JSON list of C-alpha atoms in Angstrom, two decimals:
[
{"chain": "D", "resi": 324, "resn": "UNK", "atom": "CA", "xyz": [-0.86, 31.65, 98.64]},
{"chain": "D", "resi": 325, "resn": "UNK", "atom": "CA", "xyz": [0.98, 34.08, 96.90]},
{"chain": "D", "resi": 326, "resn": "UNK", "atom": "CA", "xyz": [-0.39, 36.74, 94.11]},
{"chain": "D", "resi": 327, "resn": "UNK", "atom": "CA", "xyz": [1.77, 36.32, 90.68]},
{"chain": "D", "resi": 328, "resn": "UNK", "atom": "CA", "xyz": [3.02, 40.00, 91.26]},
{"chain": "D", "resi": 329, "resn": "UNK", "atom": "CA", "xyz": [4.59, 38.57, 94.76]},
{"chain": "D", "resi": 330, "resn": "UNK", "atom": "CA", "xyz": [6.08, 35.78, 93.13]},
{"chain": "D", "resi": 331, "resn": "UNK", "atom": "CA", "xyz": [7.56, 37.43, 89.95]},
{"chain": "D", "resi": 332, "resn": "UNK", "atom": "CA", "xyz": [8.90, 40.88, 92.27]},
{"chain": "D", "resi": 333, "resn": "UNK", "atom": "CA", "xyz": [10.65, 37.82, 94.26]},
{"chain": "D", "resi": 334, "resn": "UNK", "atom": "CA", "xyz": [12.28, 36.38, 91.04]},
{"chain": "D", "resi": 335, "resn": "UNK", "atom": "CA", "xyz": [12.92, 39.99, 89.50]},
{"chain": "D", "resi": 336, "resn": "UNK", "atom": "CA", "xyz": [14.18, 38.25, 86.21]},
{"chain": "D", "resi": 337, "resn": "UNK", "atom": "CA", "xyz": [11.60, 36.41, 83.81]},
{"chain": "D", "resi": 338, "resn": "UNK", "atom": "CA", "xyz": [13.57, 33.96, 81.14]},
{"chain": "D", "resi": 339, "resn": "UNK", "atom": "CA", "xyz": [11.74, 34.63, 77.99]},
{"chain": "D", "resi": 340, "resn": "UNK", "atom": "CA", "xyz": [12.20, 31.76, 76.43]},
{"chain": "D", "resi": 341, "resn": "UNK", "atom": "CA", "xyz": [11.01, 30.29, 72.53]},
{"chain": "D", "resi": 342, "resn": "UNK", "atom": "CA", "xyz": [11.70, 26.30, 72.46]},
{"chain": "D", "resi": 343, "resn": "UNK", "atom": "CA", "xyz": [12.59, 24.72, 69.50]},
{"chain": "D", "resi": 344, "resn": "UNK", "atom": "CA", "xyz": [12.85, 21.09, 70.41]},
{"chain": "D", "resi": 345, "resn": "UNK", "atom": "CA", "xyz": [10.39, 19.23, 73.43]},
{"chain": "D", "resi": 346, "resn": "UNK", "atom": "CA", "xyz": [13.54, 17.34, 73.81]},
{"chain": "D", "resi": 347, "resn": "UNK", "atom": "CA", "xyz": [14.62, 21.27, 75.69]},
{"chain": "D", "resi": 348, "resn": "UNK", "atom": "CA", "xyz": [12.02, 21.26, 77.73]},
{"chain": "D", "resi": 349, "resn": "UNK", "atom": "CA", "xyz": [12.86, 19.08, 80.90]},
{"chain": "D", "resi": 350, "resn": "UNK", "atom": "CA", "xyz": [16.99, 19.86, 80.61]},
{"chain": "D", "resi": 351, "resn": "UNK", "atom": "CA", "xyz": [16.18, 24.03, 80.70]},
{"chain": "D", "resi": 352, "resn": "UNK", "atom": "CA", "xyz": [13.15, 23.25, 83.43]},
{"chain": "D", "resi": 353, "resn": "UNK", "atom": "CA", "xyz": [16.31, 21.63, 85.54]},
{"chain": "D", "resi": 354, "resn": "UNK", "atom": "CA", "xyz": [18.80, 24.00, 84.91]},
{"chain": "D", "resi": 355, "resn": "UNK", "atom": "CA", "xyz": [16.34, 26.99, 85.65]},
{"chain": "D", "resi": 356, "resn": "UNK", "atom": "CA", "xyz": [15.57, 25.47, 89.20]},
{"chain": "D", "resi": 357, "resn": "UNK", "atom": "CA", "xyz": [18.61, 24.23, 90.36]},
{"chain": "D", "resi": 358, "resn": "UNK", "atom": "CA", "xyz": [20.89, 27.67, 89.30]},
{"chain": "D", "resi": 359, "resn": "UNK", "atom": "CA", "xyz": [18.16, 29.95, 91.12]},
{"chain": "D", "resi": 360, "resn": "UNK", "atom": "CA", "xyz": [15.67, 30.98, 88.74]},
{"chain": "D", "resi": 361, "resn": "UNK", "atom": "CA", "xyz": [12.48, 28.92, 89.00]},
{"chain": "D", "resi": 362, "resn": "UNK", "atom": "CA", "xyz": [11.07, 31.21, 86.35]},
{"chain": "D", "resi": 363, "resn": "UNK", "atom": "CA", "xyz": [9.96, 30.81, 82.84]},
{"chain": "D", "resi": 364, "resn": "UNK", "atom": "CA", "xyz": [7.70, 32.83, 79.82]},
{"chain": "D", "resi": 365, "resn": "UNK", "atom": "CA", "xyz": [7.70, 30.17, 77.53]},
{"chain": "D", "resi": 366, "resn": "UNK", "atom": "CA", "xyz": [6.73, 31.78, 73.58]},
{"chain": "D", "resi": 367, "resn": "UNK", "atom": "CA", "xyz": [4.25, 30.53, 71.29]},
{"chain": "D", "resi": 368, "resn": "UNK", "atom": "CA", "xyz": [6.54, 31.35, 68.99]},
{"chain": "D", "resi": 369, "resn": "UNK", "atom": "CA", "xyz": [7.42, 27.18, 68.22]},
{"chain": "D", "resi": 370, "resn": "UNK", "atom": "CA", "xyz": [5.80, 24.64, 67.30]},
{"chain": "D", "resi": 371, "resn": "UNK", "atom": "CA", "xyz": [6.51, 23.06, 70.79]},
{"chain": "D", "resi": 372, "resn": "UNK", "atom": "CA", "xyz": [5.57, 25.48, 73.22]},
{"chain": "D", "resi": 373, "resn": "UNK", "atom": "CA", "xyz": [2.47, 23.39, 74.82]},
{"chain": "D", "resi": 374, "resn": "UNK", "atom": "CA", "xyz": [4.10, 19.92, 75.07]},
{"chain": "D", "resi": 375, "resn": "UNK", "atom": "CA", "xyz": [7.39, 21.63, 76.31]},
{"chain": "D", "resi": 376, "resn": "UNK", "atom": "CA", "xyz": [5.28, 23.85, 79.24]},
{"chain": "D", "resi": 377, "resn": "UNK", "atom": "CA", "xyz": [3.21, 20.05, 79.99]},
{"chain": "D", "resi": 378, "resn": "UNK", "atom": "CA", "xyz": [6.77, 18.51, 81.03]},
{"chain": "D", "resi": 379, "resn": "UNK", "atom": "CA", "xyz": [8.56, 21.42, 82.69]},
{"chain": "D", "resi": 380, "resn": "UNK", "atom": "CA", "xyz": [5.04, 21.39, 84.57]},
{"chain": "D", "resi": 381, "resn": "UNK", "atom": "CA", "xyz": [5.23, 17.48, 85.87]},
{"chain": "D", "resi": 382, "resn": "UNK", "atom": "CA", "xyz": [9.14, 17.71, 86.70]},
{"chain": "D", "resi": 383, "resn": "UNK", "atom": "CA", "xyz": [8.71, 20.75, 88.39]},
{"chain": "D", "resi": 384, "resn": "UNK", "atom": "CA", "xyz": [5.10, 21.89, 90.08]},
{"chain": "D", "resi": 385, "resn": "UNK", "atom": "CA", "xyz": [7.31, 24.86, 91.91]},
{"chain": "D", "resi": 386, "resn": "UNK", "atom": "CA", "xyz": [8.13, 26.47, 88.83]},
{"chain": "D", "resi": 387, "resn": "UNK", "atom": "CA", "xyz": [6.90, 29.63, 87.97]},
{"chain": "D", "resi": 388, "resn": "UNK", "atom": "CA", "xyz": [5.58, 28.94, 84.22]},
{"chain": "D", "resi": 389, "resn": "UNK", "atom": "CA", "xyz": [3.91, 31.72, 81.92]},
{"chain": "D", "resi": 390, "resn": "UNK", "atom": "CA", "xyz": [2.95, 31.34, 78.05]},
{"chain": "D", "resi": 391, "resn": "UNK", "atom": "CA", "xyz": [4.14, 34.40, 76.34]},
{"chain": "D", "resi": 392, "resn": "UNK", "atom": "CA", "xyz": [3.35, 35.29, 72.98]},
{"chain": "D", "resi": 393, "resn": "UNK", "atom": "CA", "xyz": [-0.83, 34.40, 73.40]},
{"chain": "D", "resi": 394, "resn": "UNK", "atom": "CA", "xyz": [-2.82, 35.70, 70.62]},
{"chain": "D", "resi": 395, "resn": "UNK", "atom": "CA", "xyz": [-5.64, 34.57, 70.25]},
{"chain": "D", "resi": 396, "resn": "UNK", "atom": "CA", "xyz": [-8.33, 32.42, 72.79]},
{"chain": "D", "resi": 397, "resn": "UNK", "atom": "CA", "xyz": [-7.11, 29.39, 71.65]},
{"chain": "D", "resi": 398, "resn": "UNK", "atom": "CA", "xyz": [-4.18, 30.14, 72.62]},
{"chain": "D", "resi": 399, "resn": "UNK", "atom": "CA", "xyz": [-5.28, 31.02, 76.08]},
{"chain": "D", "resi": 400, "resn": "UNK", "atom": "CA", "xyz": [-6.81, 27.15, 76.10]},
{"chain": "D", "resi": 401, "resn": "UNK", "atom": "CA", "xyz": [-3.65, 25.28, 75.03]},
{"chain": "D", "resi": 402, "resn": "UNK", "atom": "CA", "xyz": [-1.44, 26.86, 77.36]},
{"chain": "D", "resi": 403, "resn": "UNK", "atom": "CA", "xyz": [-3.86, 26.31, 80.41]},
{"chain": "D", "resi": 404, "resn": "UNK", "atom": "CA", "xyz": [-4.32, 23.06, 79.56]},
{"chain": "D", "resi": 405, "resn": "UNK", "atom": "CA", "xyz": [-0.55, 22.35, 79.59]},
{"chain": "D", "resi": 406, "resn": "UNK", "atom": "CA", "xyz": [-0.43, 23.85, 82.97]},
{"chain": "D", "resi": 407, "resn": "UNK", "atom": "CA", "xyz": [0.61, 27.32, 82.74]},
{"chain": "D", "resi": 408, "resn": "UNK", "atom": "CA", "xyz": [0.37, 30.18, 85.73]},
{"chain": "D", "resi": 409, "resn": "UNK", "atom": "CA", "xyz": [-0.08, 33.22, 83.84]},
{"chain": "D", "resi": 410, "resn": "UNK", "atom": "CA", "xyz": [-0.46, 34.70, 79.93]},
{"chain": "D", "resi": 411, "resn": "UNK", "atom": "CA", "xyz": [1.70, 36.72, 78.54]},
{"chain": "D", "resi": 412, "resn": "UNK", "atom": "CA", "xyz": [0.21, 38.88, 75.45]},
{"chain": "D", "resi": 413, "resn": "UNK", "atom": "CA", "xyz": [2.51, 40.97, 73.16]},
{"chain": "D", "resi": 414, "resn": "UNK", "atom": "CA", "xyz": [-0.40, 43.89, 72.74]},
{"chain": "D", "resi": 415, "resn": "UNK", "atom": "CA", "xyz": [-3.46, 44.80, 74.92]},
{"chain": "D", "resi": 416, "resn": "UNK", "atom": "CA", "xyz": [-6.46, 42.64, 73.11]},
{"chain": "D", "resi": 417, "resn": "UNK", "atom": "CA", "xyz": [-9.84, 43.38, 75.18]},
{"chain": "D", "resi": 418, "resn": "UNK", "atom": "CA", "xyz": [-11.26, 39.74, 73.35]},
{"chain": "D", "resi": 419, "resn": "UNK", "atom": "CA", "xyz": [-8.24, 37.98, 75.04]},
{"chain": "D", "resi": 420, "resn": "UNK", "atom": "CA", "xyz": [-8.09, 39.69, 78.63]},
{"chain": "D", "resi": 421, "resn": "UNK", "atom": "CA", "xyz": [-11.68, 39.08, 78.70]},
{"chain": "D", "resi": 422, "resn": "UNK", "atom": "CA", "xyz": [-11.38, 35.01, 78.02]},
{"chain": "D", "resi": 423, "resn": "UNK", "atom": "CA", "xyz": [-8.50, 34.73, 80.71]},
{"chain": "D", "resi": 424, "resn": "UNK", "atom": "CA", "xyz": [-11.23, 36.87, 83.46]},
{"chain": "D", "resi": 425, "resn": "UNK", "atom": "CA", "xyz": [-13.46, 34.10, 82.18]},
{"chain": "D", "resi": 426, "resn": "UNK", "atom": "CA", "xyz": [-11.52, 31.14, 82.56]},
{"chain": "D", "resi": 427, "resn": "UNK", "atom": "CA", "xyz": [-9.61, 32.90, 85.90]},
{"chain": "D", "resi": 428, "resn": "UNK", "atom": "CA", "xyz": [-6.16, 33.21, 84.82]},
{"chain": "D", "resi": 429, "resn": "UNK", "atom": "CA", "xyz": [-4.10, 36.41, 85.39]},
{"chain": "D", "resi": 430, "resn": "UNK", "atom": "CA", "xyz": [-3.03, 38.03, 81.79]},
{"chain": "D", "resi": 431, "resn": "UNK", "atom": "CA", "xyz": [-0.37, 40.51, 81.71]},
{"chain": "D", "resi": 432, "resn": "UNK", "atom": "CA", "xyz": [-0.78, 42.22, 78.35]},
{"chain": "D", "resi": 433, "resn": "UNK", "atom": "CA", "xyz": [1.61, 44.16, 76.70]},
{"chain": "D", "resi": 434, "resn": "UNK", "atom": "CA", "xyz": [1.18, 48.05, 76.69]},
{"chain": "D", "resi": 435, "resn": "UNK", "atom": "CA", "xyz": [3.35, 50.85, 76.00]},
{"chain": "D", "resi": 436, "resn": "UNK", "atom": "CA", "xyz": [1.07, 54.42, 75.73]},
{"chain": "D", "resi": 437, "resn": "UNK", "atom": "CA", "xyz": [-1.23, 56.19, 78.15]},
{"chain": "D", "resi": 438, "resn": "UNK", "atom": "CA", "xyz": [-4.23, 55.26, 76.23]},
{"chain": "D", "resi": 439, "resn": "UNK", "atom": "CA", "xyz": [-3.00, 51.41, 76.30]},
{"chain": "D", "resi": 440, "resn": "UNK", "atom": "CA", "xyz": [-2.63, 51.48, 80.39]},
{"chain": "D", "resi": 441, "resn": "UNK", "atom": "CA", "xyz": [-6.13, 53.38, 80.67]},
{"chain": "D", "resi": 442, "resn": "UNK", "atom": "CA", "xyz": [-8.04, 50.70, 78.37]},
{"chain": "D", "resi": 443, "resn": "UNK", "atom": "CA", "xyz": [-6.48, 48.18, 80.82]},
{"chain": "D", "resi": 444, "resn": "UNK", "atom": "CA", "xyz": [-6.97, 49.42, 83.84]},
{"chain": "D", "resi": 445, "resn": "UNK", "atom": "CA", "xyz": [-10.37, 50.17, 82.85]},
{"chain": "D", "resi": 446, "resn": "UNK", "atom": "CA", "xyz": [-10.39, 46.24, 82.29]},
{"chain": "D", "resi": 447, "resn": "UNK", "atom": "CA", "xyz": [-8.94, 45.96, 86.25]},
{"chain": "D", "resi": 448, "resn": "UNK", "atom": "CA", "xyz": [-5.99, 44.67, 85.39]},
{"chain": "D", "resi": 449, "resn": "UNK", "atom": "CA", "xyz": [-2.75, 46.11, 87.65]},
{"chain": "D", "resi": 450, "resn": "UNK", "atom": "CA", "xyz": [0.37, 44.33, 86.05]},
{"chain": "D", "resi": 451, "resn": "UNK", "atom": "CA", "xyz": [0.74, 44.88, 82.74]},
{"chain": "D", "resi": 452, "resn": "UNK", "atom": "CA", "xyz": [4.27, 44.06, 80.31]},
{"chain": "D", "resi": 453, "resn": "UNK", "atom": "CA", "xyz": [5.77, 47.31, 78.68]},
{"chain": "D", "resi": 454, "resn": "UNK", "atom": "CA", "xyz": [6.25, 46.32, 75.38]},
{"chain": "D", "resi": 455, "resn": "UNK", "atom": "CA", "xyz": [8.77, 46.86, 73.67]},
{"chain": "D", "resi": 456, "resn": "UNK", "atom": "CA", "xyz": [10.62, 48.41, 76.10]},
{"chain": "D", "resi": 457, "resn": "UNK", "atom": "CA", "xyz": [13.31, 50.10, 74.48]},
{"chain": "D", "resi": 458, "resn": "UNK", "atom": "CA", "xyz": [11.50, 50.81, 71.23]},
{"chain": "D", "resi": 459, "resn": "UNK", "atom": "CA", "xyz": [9.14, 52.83, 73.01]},
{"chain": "D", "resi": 460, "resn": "UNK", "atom": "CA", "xyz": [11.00, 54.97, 75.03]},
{"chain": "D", "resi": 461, "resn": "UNK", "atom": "CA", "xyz": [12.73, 52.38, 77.03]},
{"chain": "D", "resi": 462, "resn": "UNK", "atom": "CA", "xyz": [13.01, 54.19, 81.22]},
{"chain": "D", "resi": 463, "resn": "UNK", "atom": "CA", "xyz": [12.35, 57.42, 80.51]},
{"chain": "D", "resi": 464, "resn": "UNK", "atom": "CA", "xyz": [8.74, 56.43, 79.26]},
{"chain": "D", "resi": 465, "resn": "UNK", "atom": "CA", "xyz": [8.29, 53.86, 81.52]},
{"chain": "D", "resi": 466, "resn": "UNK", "atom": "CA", "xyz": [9.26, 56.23, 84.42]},
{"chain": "D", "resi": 467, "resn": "UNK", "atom": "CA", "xyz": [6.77, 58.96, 82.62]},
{"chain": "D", "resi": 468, "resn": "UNK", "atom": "CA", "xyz": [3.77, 56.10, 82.60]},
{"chain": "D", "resi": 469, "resn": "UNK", "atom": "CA", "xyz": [4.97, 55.35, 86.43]},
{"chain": "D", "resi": 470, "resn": "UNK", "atom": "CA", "xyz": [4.18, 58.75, 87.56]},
{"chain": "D", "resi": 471, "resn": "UNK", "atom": "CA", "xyz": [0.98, 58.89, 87.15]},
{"chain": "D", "resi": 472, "resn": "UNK", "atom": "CA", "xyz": [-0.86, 55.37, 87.32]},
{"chain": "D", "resi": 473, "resn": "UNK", "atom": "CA", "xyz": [-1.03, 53.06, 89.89]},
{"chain": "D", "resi": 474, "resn": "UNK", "atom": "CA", "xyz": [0.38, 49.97, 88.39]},
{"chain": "D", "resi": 475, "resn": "UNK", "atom": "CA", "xyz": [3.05, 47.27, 88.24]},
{"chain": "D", "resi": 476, "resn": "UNK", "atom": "CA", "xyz": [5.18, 46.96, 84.77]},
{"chain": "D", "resi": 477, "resn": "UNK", "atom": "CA", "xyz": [6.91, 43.86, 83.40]},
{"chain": "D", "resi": 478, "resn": "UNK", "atom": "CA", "xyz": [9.29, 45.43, 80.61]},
{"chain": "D", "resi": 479, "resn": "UNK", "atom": "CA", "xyz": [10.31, 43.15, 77.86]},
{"chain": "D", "resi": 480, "resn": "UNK", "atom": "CA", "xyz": [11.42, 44.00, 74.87]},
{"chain": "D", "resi": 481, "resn": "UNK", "atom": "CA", "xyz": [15.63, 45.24, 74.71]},
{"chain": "D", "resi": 482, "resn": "UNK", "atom": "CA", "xyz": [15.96, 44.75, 78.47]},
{"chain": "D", "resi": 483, "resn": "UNK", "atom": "CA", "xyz": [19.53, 43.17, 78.97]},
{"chain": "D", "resi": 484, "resn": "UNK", "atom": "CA", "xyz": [22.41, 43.01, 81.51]},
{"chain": "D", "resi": 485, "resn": "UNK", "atom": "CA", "xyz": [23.40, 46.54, 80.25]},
{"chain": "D", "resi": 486, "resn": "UNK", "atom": "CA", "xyz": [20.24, 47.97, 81.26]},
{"chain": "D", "resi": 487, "resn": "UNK", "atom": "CA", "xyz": [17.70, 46.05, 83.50]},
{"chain": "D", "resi": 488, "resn": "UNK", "atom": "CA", "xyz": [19.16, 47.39, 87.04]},
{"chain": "D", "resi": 489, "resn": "UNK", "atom": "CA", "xyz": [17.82, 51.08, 85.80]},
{"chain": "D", "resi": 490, "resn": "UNK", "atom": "CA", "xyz": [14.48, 49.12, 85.01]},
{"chain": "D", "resi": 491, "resn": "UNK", "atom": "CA", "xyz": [14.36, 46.93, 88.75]},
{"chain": "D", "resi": 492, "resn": "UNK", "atom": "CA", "xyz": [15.21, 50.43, 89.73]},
{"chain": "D", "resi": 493, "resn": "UNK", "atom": "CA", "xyz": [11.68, 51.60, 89.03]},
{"chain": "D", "resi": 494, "resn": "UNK", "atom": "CA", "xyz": [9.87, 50.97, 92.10]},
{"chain": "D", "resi": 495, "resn": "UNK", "atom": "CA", "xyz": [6.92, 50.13, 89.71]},
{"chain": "D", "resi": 496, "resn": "UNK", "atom": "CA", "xyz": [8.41, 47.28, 88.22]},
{"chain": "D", "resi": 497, "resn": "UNK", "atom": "CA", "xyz": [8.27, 43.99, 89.71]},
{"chain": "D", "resi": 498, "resn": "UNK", "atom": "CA", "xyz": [10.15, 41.88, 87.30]},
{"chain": "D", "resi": 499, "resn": "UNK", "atom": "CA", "xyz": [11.75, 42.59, 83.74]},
{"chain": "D", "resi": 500, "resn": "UNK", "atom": "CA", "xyz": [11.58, 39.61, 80.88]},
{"chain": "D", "resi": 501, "resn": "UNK", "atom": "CA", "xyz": [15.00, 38.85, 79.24]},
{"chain": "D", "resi": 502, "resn": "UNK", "atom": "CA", "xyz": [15.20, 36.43, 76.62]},
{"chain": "D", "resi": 503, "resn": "UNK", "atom": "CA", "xyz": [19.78, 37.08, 77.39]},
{"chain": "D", "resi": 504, "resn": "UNK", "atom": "CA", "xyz": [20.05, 34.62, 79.56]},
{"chain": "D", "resi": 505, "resn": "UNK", "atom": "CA", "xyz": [18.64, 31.23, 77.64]},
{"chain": "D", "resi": 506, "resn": "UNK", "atom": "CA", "xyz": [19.92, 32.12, 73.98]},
{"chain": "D", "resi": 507, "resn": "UNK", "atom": "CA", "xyz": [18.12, 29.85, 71.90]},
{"chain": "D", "resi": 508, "resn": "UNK", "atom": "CA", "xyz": [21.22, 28.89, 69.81]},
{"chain": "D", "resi": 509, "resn": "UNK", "atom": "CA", "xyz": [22.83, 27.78, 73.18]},
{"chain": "D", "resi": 510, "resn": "UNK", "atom": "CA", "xyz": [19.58, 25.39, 73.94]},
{"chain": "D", "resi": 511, "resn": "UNK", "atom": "CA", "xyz": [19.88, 24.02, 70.11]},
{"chain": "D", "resi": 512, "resn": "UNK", "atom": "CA", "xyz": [23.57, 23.07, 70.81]},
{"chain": "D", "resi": 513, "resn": "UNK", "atom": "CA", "xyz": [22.61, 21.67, 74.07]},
{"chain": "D", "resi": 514, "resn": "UNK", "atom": "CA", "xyz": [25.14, 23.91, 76.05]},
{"chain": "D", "resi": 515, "resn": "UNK", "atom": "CA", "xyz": [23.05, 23.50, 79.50]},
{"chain": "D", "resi": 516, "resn": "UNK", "atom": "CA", "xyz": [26.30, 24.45, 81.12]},
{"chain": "D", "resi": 517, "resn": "UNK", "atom": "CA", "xyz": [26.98, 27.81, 79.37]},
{"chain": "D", "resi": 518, "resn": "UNK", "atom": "CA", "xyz": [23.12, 28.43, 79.99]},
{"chain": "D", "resi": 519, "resn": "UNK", "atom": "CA", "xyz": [23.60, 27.32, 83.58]},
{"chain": "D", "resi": 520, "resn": "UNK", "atom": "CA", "xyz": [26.55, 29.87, 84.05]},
{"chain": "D", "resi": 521, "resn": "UNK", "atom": "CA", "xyz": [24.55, 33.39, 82.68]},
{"chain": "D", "resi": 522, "resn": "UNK", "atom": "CA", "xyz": [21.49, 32.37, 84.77]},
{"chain": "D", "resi": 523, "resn": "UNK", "atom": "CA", "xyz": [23.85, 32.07, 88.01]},
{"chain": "D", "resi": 524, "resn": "UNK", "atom": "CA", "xyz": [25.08, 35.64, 86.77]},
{"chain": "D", "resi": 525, "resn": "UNK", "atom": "CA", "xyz": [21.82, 36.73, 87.85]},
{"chain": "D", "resi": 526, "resn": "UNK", "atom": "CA", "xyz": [21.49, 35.57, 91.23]}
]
């Protein structure tokens, strides 16, 4: 069985992804597997986050699925009862990290200070999202934070095709999150083919 840090450092890219329509949910889930990329952080942003992580979860049991955006413990309930793998948290909330230690699913909180990576590790966590990236200092920080503690980074936050090979380049870093490559106007317009095409860029 592999750890989630195995599996996302073998998928390198994680589609952050809000859906706007349920209706999304089984056509991305299809396009997502079949172009190489059997990855996705789907935000609580919408309204239809749970039902549309409950059908990409039946079509596909292979895929790789995350709820990103978690706030609060509820939160934390909803997505693992729609079948999620991992949470994804914007900020580092102890009240949160300690629910998902309870209920034995694997957090990765959002950090982006010394302080922030100490209170977590302190926690035991070891893969934690550096958020937002390129607001807070983008590589240079994250290479700073690198240096001198012994854990694995998920930047989100302004990582795109201009910029995420410097981030993979972190040794560090075993997957960045990219919302670039499933634009949510694309999904709304149904383009599955356009969205097919910049996920196939990645490969």
């Amino acid at each position: 069985m592999k750890t989630l840090e195995q599996r996302l450092s073998e998928i390198k890219i994680v589609p952050v992804i809000a859906i706007n329509d349920v209706a999304h949910a089984l056509p991305l889930a299809k396009v997502l597997v079949e172009n190489g990329l059997p990855c996705a952080e789907v935000t609580f942003r919408t309204e239809a986050a749970a039902e549309s992580i409950r059908i990409m979860r039946d079509a596909y049991p292979e895929l790789l699925i995350g709820a990103g955006t978690v706030l609060t413990t509820e939160q934390v309930d909803i997505a693992m009862d729609a079948g999620v793998d991992f949470i994804v948290s914007p900020g580092f909330n102890p009240t949160t990290v300690k629910y998902c230690q309870q209920r034995n699913i694997q957090i990765v909180p959002g950090v982006n200070n010394p302080s922030l990576v100490e209170q977590a590790m302190e926690m035991g966590l070891r893969t934690l999202k550096f958020f937002p990236a390129e607001p807070s200092g983008g590589v240079g920080m994250l290479k700073a934070l690198t240096a001198v503690y012994p854990v694995s980074f998920m930047p989100t936050g302004g990582v795109s095709p201009s910029n995420v090979e410097e981030y993979l380049a972190i040794k560090a870093v075993v997957a960045c999150g990219g919302t670039w490559m499933v634009p949510t106007d694309m999904m709304d317009k149904g383009d599955w083919e356009g969205i097919a095409a910049l996920v196939r860029e990645l490969n």
